[in-house]
Short mmCIF file of N, CA and C and ligand atoms in Angstrom, two decimals:
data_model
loop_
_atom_site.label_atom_id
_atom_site.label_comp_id
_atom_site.label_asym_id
_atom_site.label_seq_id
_atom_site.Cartn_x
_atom_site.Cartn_y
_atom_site.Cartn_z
N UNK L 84 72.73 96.60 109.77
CA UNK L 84 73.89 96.92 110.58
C UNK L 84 74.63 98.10 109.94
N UNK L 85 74.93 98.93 110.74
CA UNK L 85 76.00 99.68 109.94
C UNK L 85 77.11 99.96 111.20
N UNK L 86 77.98 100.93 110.34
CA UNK L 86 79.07 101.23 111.09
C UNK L 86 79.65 102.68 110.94
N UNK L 87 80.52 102.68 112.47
CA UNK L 87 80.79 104.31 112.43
C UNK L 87 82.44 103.89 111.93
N UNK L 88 83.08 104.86 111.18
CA UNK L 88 84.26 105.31 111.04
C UNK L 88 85.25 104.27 111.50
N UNK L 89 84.92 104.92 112.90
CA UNK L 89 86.23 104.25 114.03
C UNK L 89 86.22 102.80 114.37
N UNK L 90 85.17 102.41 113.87
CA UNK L 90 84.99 100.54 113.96
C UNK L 90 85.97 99.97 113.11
N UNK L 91 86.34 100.58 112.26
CA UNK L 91 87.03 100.04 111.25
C UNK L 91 88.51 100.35 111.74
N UNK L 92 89.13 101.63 112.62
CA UNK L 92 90.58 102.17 113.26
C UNK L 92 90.77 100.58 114.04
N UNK L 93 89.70 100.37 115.05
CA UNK L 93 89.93 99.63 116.18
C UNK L 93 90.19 98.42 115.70
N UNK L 94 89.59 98.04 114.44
CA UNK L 94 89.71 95.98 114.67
C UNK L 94 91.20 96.25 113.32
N UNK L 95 91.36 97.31 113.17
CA UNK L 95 92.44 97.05 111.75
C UNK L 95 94.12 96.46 112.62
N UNK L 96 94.72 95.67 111.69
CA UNK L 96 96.10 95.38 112.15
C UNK L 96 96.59 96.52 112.18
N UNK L 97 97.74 96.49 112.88
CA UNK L 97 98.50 97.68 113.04
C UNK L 97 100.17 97.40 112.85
N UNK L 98 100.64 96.49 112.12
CA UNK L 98 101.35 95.67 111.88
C UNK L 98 102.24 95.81 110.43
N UNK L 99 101.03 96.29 109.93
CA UNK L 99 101.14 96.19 108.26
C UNK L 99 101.47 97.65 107.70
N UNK L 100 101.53 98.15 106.52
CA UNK L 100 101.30 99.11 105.64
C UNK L 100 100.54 98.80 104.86
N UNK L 101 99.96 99.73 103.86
CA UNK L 101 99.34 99.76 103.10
C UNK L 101 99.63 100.77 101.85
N UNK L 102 100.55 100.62 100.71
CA UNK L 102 101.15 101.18 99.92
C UNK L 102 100.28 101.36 98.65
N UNK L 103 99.96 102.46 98.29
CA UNK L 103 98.98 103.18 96.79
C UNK L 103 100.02 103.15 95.97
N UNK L 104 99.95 102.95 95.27
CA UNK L 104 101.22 103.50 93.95
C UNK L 104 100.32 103.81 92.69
N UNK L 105 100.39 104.72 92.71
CA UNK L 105 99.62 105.27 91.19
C UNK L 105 99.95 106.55 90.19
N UNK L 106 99.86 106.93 89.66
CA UNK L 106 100.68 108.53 89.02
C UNK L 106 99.61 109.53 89.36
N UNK L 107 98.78 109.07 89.64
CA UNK L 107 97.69 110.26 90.48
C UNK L 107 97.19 111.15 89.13
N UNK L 108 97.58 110.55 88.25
CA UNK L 108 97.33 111.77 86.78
C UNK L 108 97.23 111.02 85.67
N UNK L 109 96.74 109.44 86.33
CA UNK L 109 96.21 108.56 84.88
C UNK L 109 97.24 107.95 84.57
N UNK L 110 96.52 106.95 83.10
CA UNK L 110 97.00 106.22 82.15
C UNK L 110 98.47 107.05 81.98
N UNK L 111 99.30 106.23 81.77
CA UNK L 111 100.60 106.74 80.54
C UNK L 111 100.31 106.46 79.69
N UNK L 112 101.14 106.96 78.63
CA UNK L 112 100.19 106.99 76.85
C UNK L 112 100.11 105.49 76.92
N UNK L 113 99.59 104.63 76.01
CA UNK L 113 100.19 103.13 75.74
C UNK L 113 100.92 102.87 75.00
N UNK L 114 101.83 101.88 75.03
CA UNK L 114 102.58 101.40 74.26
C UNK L 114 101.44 100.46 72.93
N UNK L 115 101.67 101.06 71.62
CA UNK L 115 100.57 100.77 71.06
C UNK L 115 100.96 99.37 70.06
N UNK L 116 102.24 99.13 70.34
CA UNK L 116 102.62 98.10 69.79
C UNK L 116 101.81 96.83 70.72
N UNK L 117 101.86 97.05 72.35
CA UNK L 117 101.20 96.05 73.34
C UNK L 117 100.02 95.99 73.41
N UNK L 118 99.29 96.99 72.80
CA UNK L 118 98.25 97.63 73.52
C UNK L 118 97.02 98.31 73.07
N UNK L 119 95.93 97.12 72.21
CA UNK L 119 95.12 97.13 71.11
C UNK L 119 93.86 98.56 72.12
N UNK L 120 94.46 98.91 73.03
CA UNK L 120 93.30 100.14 73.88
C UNK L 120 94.15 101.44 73.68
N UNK L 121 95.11 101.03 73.23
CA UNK L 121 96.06 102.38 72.54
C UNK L 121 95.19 103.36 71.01
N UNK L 122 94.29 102.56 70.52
CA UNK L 122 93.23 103.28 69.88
C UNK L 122 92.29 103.95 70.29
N UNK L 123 91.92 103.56 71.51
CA UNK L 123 90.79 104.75 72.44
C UNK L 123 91.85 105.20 73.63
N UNK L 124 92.77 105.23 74.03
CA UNK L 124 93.64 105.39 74.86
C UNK L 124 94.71 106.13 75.11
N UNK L 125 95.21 107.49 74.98
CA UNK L 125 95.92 108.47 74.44
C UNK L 125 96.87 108.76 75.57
N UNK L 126 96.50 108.04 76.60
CA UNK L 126 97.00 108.49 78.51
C UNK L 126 96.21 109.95 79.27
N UNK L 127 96.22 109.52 80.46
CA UNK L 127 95.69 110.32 81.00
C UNK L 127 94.10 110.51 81.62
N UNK L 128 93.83 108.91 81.14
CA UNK L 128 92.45 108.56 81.50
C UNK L 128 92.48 107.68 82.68
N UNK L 129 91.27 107.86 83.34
CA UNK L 129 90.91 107.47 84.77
C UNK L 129 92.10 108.52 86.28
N UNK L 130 92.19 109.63 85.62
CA UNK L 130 93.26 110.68 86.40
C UNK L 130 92.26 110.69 87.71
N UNK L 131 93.25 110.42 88.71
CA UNK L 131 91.98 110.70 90.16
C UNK L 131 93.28 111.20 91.03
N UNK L 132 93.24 112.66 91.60
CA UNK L 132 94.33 113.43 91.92
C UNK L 132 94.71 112.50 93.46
N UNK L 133 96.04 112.87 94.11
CA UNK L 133 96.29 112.33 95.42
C UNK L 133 95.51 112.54 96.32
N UNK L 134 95.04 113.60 95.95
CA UNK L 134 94.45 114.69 97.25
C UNK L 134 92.72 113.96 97.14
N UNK L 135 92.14 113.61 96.00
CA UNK L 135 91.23 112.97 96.30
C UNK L 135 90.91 111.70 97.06
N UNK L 136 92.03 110.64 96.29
CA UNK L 136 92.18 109.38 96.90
C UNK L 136 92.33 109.79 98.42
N UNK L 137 93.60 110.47 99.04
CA UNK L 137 93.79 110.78 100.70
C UNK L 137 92.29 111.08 101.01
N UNK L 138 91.14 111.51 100.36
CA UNK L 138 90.08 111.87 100.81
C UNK L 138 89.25 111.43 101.76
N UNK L 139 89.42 110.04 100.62
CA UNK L 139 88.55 108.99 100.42
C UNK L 139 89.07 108.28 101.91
N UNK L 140 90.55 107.95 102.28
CA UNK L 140 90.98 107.24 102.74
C UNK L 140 90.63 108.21 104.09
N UNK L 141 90.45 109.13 104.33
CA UNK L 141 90.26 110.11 105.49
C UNK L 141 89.08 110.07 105.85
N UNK L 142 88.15 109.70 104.80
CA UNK L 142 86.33 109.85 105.06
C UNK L 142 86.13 108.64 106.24
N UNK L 143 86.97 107.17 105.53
CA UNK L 143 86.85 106.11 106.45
C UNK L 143 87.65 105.93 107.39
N UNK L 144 87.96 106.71 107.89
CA UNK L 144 88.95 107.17 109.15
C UNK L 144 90.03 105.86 109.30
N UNK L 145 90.78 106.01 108.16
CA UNK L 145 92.01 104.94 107.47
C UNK L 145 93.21 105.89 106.90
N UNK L 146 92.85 107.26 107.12
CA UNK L 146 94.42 107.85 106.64
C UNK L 146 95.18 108.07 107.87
N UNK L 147 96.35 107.18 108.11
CA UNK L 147 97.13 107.66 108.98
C UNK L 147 98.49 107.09 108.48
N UNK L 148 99.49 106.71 109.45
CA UNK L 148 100.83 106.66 109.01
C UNK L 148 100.94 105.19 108.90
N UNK L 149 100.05 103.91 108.44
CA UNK L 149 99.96 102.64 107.55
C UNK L 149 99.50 103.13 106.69
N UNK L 150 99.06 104.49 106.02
CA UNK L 150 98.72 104.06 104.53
C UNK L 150 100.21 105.06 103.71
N UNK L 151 100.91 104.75 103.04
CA UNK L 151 101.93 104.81 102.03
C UNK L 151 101.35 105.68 100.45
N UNK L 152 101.58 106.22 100.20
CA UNK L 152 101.55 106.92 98.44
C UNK L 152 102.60 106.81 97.97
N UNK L 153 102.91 106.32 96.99
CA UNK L 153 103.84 106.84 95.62
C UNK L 153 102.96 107.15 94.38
N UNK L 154 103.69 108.32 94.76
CA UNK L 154 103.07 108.94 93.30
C UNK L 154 104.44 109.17 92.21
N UNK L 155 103.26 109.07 90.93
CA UNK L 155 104.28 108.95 89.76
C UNK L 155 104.50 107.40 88.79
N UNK L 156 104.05 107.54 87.90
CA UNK L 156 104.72 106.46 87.32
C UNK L 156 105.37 105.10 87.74
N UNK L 157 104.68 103.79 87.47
CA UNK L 157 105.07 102.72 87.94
C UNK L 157 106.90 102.26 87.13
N UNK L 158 107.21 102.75 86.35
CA UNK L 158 108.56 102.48 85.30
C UNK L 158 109.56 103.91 86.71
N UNK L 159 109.22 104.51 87.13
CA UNK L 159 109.99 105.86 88.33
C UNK L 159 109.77 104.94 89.29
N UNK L 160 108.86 105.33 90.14
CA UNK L 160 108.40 105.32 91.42
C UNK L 160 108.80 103.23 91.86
N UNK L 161 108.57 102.40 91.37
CA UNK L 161 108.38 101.03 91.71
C UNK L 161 109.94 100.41 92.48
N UNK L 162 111.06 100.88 91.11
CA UNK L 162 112.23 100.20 91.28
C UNK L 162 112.83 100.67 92.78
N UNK L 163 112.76 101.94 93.21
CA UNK L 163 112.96 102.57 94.44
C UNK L 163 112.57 102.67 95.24
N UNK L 164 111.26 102.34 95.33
CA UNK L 164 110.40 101.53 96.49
C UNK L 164 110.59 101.51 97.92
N UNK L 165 110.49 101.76 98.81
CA UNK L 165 111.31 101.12 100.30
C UNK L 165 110.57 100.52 100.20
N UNK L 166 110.04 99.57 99.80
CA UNK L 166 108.80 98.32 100.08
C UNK L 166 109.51 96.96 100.33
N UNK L 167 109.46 96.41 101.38
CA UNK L 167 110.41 95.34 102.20
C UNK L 167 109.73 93.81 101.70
N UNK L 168 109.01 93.80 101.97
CA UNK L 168 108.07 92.54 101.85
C UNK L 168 106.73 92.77 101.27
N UNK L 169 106.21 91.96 100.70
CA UNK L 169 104.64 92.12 100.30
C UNK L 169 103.62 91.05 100.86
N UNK L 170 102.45 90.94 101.68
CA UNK L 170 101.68 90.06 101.92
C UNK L 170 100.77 89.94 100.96
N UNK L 171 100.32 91.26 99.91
CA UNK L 171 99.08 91.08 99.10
C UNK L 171 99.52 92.03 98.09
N UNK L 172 99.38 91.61 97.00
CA UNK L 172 99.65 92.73 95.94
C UNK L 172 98.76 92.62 95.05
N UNK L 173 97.64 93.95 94.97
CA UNK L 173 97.03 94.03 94.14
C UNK L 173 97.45 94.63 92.70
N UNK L 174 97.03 94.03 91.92
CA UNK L 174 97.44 94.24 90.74
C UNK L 174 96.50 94.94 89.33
N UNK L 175 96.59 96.37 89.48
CA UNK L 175 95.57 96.98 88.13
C UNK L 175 96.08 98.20 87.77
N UNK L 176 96.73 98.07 86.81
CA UNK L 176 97.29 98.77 85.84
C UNK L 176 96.97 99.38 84.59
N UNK L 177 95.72 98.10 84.72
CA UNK L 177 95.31 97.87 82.92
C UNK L 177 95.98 97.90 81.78
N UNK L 178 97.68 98.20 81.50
CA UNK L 178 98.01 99.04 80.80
C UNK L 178 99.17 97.44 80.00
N UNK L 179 99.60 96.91 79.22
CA UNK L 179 100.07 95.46 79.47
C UNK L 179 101.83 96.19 80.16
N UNK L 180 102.14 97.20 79.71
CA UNK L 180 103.56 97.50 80.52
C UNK L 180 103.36 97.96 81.50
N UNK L 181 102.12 98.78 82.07
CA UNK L 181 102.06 98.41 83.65
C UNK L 181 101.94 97.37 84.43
N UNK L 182 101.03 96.48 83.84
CA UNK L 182 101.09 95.24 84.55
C UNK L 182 102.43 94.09 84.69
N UNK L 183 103.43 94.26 83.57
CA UNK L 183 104.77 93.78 83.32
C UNK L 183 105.44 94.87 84.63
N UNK L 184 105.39 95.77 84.72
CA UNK L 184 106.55 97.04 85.59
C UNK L 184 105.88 96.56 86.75
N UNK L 185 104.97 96.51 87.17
CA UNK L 185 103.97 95.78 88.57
C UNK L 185 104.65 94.58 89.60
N UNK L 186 104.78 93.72 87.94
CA UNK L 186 104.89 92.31 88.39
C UNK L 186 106.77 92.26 88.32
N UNK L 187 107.16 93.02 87.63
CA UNK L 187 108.85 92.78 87.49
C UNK L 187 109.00 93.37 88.54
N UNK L 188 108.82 94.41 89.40
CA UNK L 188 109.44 95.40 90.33
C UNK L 188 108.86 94.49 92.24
N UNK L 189 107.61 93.77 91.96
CA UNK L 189 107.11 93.98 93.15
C UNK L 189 106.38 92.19 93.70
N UNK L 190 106.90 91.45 92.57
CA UNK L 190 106.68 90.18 92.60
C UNK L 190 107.67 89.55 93.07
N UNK L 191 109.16 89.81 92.96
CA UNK L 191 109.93 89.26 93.98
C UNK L 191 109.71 89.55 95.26
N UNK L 192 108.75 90.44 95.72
CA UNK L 192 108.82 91.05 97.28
C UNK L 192 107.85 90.31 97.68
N UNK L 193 107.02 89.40 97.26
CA UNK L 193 105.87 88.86 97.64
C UNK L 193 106.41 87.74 98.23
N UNK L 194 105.54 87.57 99.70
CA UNK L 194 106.91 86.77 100.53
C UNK L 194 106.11 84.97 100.25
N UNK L 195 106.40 84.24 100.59
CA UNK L 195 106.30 82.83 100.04
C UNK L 195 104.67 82.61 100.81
N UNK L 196 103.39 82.23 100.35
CA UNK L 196 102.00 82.02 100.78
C UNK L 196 101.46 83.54 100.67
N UNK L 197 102.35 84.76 100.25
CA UNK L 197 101.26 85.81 100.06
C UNK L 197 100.45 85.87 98.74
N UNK L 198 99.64 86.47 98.32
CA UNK L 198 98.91 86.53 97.55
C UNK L 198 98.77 87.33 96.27
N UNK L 199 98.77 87.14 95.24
CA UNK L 199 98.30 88.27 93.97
C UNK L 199 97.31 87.98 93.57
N UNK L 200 96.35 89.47 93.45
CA UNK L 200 95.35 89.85 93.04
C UNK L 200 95.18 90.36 91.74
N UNK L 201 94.77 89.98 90.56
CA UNK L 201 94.52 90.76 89.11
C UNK L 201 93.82 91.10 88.82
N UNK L 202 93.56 92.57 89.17
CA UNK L 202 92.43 93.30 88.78
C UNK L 202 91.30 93.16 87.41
N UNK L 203 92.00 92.84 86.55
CA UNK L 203 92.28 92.89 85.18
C UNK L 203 92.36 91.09 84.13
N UNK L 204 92.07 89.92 84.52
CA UNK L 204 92.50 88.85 83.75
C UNK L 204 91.65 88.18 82.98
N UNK L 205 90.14 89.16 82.56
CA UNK L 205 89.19 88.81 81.49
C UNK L 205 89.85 89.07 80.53
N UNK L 206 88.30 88.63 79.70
CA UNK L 206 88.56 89.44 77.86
C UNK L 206 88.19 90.49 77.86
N UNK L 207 88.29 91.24 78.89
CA UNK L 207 88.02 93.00 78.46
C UNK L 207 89.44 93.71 78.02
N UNK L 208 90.13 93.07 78.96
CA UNK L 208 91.57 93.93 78.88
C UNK L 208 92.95 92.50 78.30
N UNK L 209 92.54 92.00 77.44
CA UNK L 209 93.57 91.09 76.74
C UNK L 209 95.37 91.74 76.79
N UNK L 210 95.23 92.96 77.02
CA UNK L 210 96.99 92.94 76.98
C UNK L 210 97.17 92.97 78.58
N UNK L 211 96.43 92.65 79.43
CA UNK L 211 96.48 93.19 80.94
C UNK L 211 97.06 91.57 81.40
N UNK L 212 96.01 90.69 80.45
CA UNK L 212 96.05 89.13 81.10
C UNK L 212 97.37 88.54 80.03
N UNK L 213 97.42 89.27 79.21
CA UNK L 213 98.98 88.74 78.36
C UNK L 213 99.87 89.04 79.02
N UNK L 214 100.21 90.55 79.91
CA UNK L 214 101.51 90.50 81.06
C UNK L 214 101.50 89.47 82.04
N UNK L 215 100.24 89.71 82.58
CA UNK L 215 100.33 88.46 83.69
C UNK L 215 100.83 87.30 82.92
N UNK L 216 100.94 86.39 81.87
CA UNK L 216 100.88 85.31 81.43
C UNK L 216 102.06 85.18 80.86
N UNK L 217 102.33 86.19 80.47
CA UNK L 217 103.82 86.67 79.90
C UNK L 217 105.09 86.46 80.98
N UNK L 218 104.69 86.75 82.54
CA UNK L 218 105.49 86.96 83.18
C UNK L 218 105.94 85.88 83.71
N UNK L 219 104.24 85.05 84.12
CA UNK L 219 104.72 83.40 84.62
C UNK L 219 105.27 82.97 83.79
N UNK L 220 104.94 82.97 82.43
CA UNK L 220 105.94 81.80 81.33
C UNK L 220 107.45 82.22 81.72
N UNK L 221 107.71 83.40 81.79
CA UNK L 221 109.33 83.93 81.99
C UNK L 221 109.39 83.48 83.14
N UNK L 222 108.83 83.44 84.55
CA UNK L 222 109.65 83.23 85.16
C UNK L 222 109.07 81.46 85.97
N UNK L 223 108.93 80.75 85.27
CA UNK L 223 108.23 79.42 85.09
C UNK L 223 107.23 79.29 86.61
N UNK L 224 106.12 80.14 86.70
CA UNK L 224 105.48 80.15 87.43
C UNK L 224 104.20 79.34 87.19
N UNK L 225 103.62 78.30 87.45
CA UNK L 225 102.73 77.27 87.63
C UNK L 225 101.68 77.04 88.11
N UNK L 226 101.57 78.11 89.69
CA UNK L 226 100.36 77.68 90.15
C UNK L 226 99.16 78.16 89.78
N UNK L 227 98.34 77.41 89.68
CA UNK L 227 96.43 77.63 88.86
C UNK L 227 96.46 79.17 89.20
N UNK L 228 95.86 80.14 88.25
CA UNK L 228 95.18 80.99 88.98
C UNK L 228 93.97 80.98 88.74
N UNK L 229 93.24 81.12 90.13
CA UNK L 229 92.00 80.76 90.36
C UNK L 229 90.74 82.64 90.17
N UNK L 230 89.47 82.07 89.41
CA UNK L 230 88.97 83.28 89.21
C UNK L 230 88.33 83.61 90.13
N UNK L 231 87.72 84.77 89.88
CA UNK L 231 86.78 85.50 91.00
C UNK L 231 85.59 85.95 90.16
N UNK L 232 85.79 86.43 89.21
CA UNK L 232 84.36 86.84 88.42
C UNK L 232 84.91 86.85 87.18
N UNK L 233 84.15 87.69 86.30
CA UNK L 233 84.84 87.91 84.56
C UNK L 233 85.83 88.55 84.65
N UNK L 234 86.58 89.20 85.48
CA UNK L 234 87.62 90.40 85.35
C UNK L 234 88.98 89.30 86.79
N UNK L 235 88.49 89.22 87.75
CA UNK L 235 89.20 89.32 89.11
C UNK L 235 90.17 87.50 88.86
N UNK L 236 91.10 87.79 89.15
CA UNK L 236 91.50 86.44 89.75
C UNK L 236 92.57 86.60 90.61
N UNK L 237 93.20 85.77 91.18
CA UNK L 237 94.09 85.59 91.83
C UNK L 237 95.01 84.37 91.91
N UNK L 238 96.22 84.46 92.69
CA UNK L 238 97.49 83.29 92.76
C UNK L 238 98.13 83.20 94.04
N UNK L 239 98.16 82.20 94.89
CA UNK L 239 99.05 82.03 96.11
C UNK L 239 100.78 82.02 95.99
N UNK L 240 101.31 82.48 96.13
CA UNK L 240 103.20 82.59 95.56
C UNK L 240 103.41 81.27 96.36
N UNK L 241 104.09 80.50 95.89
CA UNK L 241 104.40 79.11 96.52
C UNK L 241 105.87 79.10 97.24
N UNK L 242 106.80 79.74 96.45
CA UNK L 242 108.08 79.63 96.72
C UNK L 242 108.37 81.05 96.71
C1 SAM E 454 91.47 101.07 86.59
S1 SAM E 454 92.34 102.32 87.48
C2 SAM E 454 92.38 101.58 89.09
C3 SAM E 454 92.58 102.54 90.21
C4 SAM E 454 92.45 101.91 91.61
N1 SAM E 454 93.30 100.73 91.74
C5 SAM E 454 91.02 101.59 91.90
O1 SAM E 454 90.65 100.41 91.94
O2 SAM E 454 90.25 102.51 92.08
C6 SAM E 454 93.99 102.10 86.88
C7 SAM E 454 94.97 103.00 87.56
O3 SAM E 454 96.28 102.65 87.18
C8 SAM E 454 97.05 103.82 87.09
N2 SAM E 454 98.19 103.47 86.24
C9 SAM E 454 98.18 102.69 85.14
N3 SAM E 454 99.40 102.54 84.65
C10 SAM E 454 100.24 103.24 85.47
C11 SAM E 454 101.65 103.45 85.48
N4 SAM E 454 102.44 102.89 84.55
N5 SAM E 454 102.15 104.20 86.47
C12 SAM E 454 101.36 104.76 87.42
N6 SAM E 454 100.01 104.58 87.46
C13 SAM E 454 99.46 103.83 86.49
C14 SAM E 454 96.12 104.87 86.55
O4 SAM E 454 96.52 106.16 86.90
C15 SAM E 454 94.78 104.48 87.21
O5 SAM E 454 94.56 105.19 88.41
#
């Protein structure tokens, strides 16, 4: 089976947004006190410009006025947000104060049965799954999170 482009325009909601937030120019340095990848990690790695990502999102005939960019820095760009509600928030930062600035800025917006996704909650990236873990203990969050593979898991927001 395959598919053209526009198969994907026609069955999509039209209801929703779809918000990128990324600095479009990589890693920020790490905080190397958090952040045992702060030894191979200097910032500025995995840089993938706006103009590429819009590319990407244009190839699958998905760039229109539901998909959202902020660019810049999740510690700038997050707190100011017009972002109203959240149904799904994916979460990959890799970085453990991105994943803390992620979850502090955009986890109250997650409306009660939506979902978080963690890119990041193996043993590859140990300061990625210490924010996440860091954050429920602070803010006495409980429910299982359930895995998906060595890296992926996720959490239903209850309340
Ligand atoms: C592993 S990549 C994932 C990119 C994208 N989510 C994907 O799956 O292709 C991690 C991304 O997080 C971005 N990033 C990490 N920390 C950030 C921060 N504090 N502010 C803005 N972007 C950040 C990087 O620029 C990079 O694009």
């Amino acid at each position: 089976m395959h598919f053209h482009a526009g198969d994907f325009s026609r069955v999509r909601v039209k209801d929703r947004v779809v918000w990128v937030s990324d600095s479009f120019e990589g890693l920020p340095r790490p905080d190397e006190a958090k952040n045992a990848e702060a030894r191979i990690w200097s910032g500025g790695e995995m840089a993938v410009s706006l103009e590429e990502v819009q590319d990407n999102f244009r190839r699958y005939g998905l760039f229109d006025e539901q998909v959202r960019f902020l660019k810049g820095y999740f510690k700038d760009t997050l707190p100011k947000a017009p972002i109203e509600r959240i149904a799904v928030l994916r979460v990959d930062g890799d970085l453990y104060e991105s994943v803390t600035q992620t979850l502090d800025y955009l986890y109250p917006k997650v409306s009660a049965g939506g979902y978080i996704i963690l890119d990041d909650y193996g043993d590859h990236l140990p300061p990625a799954r210490k924010a996440v873990d860091d954050y429920r203990a602070a803010h006495g969050i409980t429910t299982p999170i359930e895995r998906i593979d060595y890296s992926g898991a996720f959490w239903r927001k209850e309340k």
